CSV table of C-alpha atoms in Angstrom, one decimal:
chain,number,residue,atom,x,y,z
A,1,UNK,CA,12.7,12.2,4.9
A,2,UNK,CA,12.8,10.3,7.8
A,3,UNK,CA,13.9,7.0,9.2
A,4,UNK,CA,12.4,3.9,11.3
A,5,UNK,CA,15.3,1.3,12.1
A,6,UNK,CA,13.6,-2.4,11.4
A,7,UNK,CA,15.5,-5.5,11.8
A,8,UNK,CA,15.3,-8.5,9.0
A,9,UNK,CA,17.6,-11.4,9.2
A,10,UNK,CA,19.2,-10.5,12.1
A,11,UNK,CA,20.6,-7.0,10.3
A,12,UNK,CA,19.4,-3.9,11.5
A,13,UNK,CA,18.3,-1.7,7.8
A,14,UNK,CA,16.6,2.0,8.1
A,15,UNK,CA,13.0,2.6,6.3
A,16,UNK,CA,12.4,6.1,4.9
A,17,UNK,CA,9.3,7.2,5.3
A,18,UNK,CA,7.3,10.7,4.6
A,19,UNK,CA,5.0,11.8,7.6
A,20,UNK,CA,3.2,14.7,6.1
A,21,UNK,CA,0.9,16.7,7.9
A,22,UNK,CA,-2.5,18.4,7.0
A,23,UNK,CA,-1.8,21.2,5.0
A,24,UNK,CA,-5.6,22.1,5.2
A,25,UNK,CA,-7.6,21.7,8.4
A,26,UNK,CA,-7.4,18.3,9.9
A,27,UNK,CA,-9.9,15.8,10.1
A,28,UNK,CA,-8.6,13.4,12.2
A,29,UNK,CA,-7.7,10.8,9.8
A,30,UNK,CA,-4.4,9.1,8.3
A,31,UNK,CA,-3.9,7.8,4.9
A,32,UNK,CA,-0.5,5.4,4.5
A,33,UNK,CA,0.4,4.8,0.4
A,34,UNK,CA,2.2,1.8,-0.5
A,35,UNK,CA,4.4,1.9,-3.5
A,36,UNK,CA,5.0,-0.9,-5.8
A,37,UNK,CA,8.1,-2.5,-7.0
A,38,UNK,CA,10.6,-0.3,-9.2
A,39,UNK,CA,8.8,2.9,-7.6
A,40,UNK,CA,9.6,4.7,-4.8
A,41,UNK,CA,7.2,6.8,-2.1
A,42,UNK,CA,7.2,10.2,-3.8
A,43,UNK,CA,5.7,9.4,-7.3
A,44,UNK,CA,2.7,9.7,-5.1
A,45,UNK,CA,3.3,13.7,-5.2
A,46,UNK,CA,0.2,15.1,-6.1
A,47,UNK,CA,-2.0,11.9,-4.4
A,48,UNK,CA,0.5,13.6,-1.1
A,49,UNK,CA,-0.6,17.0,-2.0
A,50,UNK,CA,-4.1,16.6,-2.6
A,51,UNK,CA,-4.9,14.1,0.4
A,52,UNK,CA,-2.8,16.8,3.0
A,53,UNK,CA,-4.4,20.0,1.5
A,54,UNK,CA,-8.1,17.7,2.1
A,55,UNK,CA,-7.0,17.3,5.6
A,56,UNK,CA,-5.3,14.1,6.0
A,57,UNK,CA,-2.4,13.1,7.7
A,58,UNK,CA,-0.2,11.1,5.0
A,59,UNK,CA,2.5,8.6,5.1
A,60,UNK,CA,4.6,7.1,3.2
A,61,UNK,CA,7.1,5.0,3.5
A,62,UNK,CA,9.9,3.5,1.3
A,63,UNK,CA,9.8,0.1,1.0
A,64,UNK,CA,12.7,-1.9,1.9
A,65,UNK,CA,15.1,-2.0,-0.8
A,66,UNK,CA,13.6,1.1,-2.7
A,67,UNK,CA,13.8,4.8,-2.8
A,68,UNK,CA,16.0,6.2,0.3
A,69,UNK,CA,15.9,3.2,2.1
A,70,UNK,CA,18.8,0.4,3.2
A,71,UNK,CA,18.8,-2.0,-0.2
A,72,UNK,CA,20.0,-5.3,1.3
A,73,UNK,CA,20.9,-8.3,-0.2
A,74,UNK,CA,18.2,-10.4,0.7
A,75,UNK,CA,14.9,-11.8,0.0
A,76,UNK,CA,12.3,-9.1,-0.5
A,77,UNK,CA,8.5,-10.1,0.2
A,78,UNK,CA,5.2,-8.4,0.6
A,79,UNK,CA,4.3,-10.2,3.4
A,80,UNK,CA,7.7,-8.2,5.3
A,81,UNK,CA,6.4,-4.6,2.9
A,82,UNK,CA,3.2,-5.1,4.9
A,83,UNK,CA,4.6,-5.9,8.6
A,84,UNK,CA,6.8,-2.8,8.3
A,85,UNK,CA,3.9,-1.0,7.1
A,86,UNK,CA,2.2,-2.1,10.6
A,87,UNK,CA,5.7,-1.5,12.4
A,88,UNK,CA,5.8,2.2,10.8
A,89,UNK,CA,2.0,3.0,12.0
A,90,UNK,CA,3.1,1.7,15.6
A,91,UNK,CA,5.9,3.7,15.4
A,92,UNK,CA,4.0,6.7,14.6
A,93,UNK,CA,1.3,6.2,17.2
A,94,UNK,CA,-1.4,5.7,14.9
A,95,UNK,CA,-4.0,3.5,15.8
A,96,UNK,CA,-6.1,3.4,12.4
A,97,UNK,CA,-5.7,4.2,9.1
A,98,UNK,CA,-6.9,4.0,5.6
A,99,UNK,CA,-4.3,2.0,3.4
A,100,UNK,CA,-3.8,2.8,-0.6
A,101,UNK,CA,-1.4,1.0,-2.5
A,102,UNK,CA,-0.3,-0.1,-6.2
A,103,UNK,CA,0.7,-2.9,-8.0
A,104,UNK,CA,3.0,-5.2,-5.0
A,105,UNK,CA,2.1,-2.2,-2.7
A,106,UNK,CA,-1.9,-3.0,-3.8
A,107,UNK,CA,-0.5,-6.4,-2.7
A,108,UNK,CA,1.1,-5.3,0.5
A,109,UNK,CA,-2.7,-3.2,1.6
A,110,UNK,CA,-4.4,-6.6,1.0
A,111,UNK,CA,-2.2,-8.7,3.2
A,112,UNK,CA,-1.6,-6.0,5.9
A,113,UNK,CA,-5.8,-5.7,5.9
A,114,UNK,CA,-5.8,-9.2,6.4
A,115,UNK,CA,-3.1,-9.4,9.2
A,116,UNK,CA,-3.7,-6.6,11.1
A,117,UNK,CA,-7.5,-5.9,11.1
A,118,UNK,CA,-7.2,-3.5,14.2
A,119,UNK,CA,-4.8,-0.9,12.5
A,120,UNK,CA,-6.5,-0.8,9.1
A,121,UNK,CA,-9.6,1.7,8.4
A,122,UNK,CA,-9.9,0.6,4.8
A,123,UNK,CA,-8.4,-0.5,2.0
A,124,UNK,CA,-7.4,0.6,-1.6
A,125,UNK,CA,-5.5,-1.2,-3.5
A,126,UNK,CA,-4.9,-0.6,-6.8
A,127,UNK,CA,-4.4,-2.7,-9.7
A,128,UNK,CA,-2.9,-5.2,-7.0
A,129,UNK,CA,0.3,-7.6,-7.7
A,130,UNK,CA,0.1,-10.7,-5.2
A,131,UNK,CA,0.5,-14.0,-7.0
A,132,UNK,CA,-1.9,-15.8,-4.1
A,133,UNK,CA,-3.1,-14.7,-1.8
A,134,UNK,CA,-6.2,-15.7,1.0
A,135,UNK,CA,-7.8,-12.6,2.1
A,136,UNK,CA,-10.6,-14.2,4.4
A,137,UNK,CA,-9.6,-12.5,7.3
A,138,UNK,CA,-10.2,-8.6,5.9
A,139,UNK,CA,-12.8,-6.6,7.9
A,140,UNK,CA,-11.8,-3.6,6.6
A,141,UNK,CA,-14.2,-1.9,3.5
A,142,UNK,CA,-12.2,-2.3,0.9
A,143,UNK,CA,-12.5,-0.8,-2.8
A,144,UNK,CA,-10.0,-3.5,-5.6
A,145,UNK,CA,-9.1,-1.3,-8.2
A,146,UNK,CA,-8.2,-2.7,-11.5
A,147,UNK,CA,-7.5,-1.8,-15.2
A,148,UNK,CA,-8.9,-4.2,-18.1
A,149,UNK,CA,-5.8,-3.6,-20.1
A,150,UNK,CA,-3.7,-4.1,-17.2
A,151,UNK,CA,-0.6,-6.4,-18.8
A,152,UNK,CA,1.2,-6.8,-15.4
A,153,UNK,CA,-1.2,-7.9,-13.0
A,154,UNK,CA,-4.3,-8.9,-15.0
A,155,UNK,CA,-7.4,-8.5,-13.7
A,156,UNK,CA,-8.0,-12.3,-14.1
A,157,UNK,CA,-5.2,-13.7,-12.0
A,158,UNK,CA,-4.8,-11.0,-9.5
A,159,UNK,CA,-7.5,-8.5,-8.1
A,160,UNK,CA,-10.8,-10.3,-9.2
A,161,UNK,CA,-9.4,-13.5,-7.4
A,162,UNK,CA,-8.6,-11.7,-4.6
A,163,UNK,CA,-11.6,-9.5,-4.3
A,164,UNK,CA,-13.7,-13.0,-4.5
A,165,UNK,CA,-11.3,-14.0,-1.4
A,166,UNK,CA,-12.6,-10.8,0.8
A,167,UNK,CA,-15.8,-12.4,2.9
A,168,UNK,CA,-19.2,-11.3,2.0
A,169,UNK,CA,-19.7,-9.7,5.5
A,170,UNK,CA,-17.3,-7.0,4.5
A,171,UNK,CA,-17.9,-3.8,2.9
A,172,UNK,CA,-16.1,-4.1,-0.8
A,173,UNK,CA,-16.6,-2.9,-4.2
A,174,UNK,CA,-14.7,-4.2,-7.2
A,175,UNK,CA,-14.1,-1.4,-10.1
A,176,UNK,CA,-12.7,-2.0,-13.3
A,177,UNK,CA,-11.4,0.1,-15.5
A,178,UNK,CA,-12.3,-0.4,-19.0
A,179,UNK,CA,-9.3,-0.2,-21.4
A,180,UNK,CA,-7.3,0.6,-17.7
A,181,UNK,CA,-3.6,0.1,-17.9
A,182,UNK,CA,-1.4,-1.0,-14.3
A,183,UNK,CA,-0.8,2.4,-14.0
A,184,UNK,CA,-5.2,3.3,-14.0
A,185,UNK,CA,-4.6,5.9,-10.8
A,186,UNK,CA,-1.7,7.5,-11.7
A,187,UNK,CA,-3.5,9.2,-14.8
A,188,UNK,CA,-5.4,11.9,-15.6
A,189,UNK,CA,-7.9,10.1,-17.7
């Protein structure tokens, strides 16, 4: 594990973060996965495994507040998730990369796709948690993933909403899940 110092509030806090590297031969390209609340980075084991072994650069970073990183007392927010998502790619010298996230981490890839357009490849995010959100600034193709049986973040107040907020001019696709739960891609099913 590994550590980027970021600074909220006017207190310095450390963010772990995971930089795997291609376990089979490289293609160039980095994924970043964004965890949701009450999770931490490495429940994304075997998504790690499989995306290094295809030849991916991966990281993954522990949210403020979760996993190994500081757990302040403060206000936590998506919209901070996803500028420290930008902060880490920065940090790492990555120009471009795909983003994949679930449930408030789904939330985080839609805002950080709609703030930072230049860093952001594409987006996934996955049965999405973001109360409101206007994503008519993503440019980035972008595949909402959602589960019809999803009790946390139902389909009809969080990822179709959002997905109709994403412009026409840009590359998406909307998949549901039929019988899906929140937790649709972290199953074998």
């Amino acid at each position: 594990m590994t550590y980027l110092d970021v600074s909220l509030k006017g207190e310095d806090y450390r963010m772990a973060y995971m930089d795997v590297h291609p376990t089979g031969a490289s293609n160039g390209k980095t994924v970043m996965l964004m965890h949701g609340s009450n999770f931490f980075g490495e429940y994304f084991y075997n998504t790690i495994e499989a995306l290094s072994e295809a030849g991916f650069r991966v990281v993954v970073p522990d949210r403020i507040g979760w996993g190994k990183s500081s757990k302040p007392l403060i206000p936590y927010s998506i919209s901070r998730m996803a500028a420290n998502a930008a902060k880490l790619l920065d940090h790492l010298g990555v120009e471009r990369a795909a983003i994949v996230g679930h449930s408030m981490g789904g939330g985080g890839v839609l805002i950080a796709a709609n703030k930072y357009p230049a860093e952001i490849q594409a987006a996934i995010p996955f049965t999405p948690w973001q109360p409101a959100g206007d994503f008519s600034q993503v440019v980035a193709p972008t595949l909402v993933m959602a589960g019809s049986a999803d009790r946390v973040a139902s389909v009809s107040d969080h990822a179709w909403p959002h997905y109709q907020s994403i412009p026409e001019s840009t590359i998406k696709v909307f998949l549901e899940i039929d019988g899906g739960s929140h937790f649709i891609a972290d199953t074998s099913r």
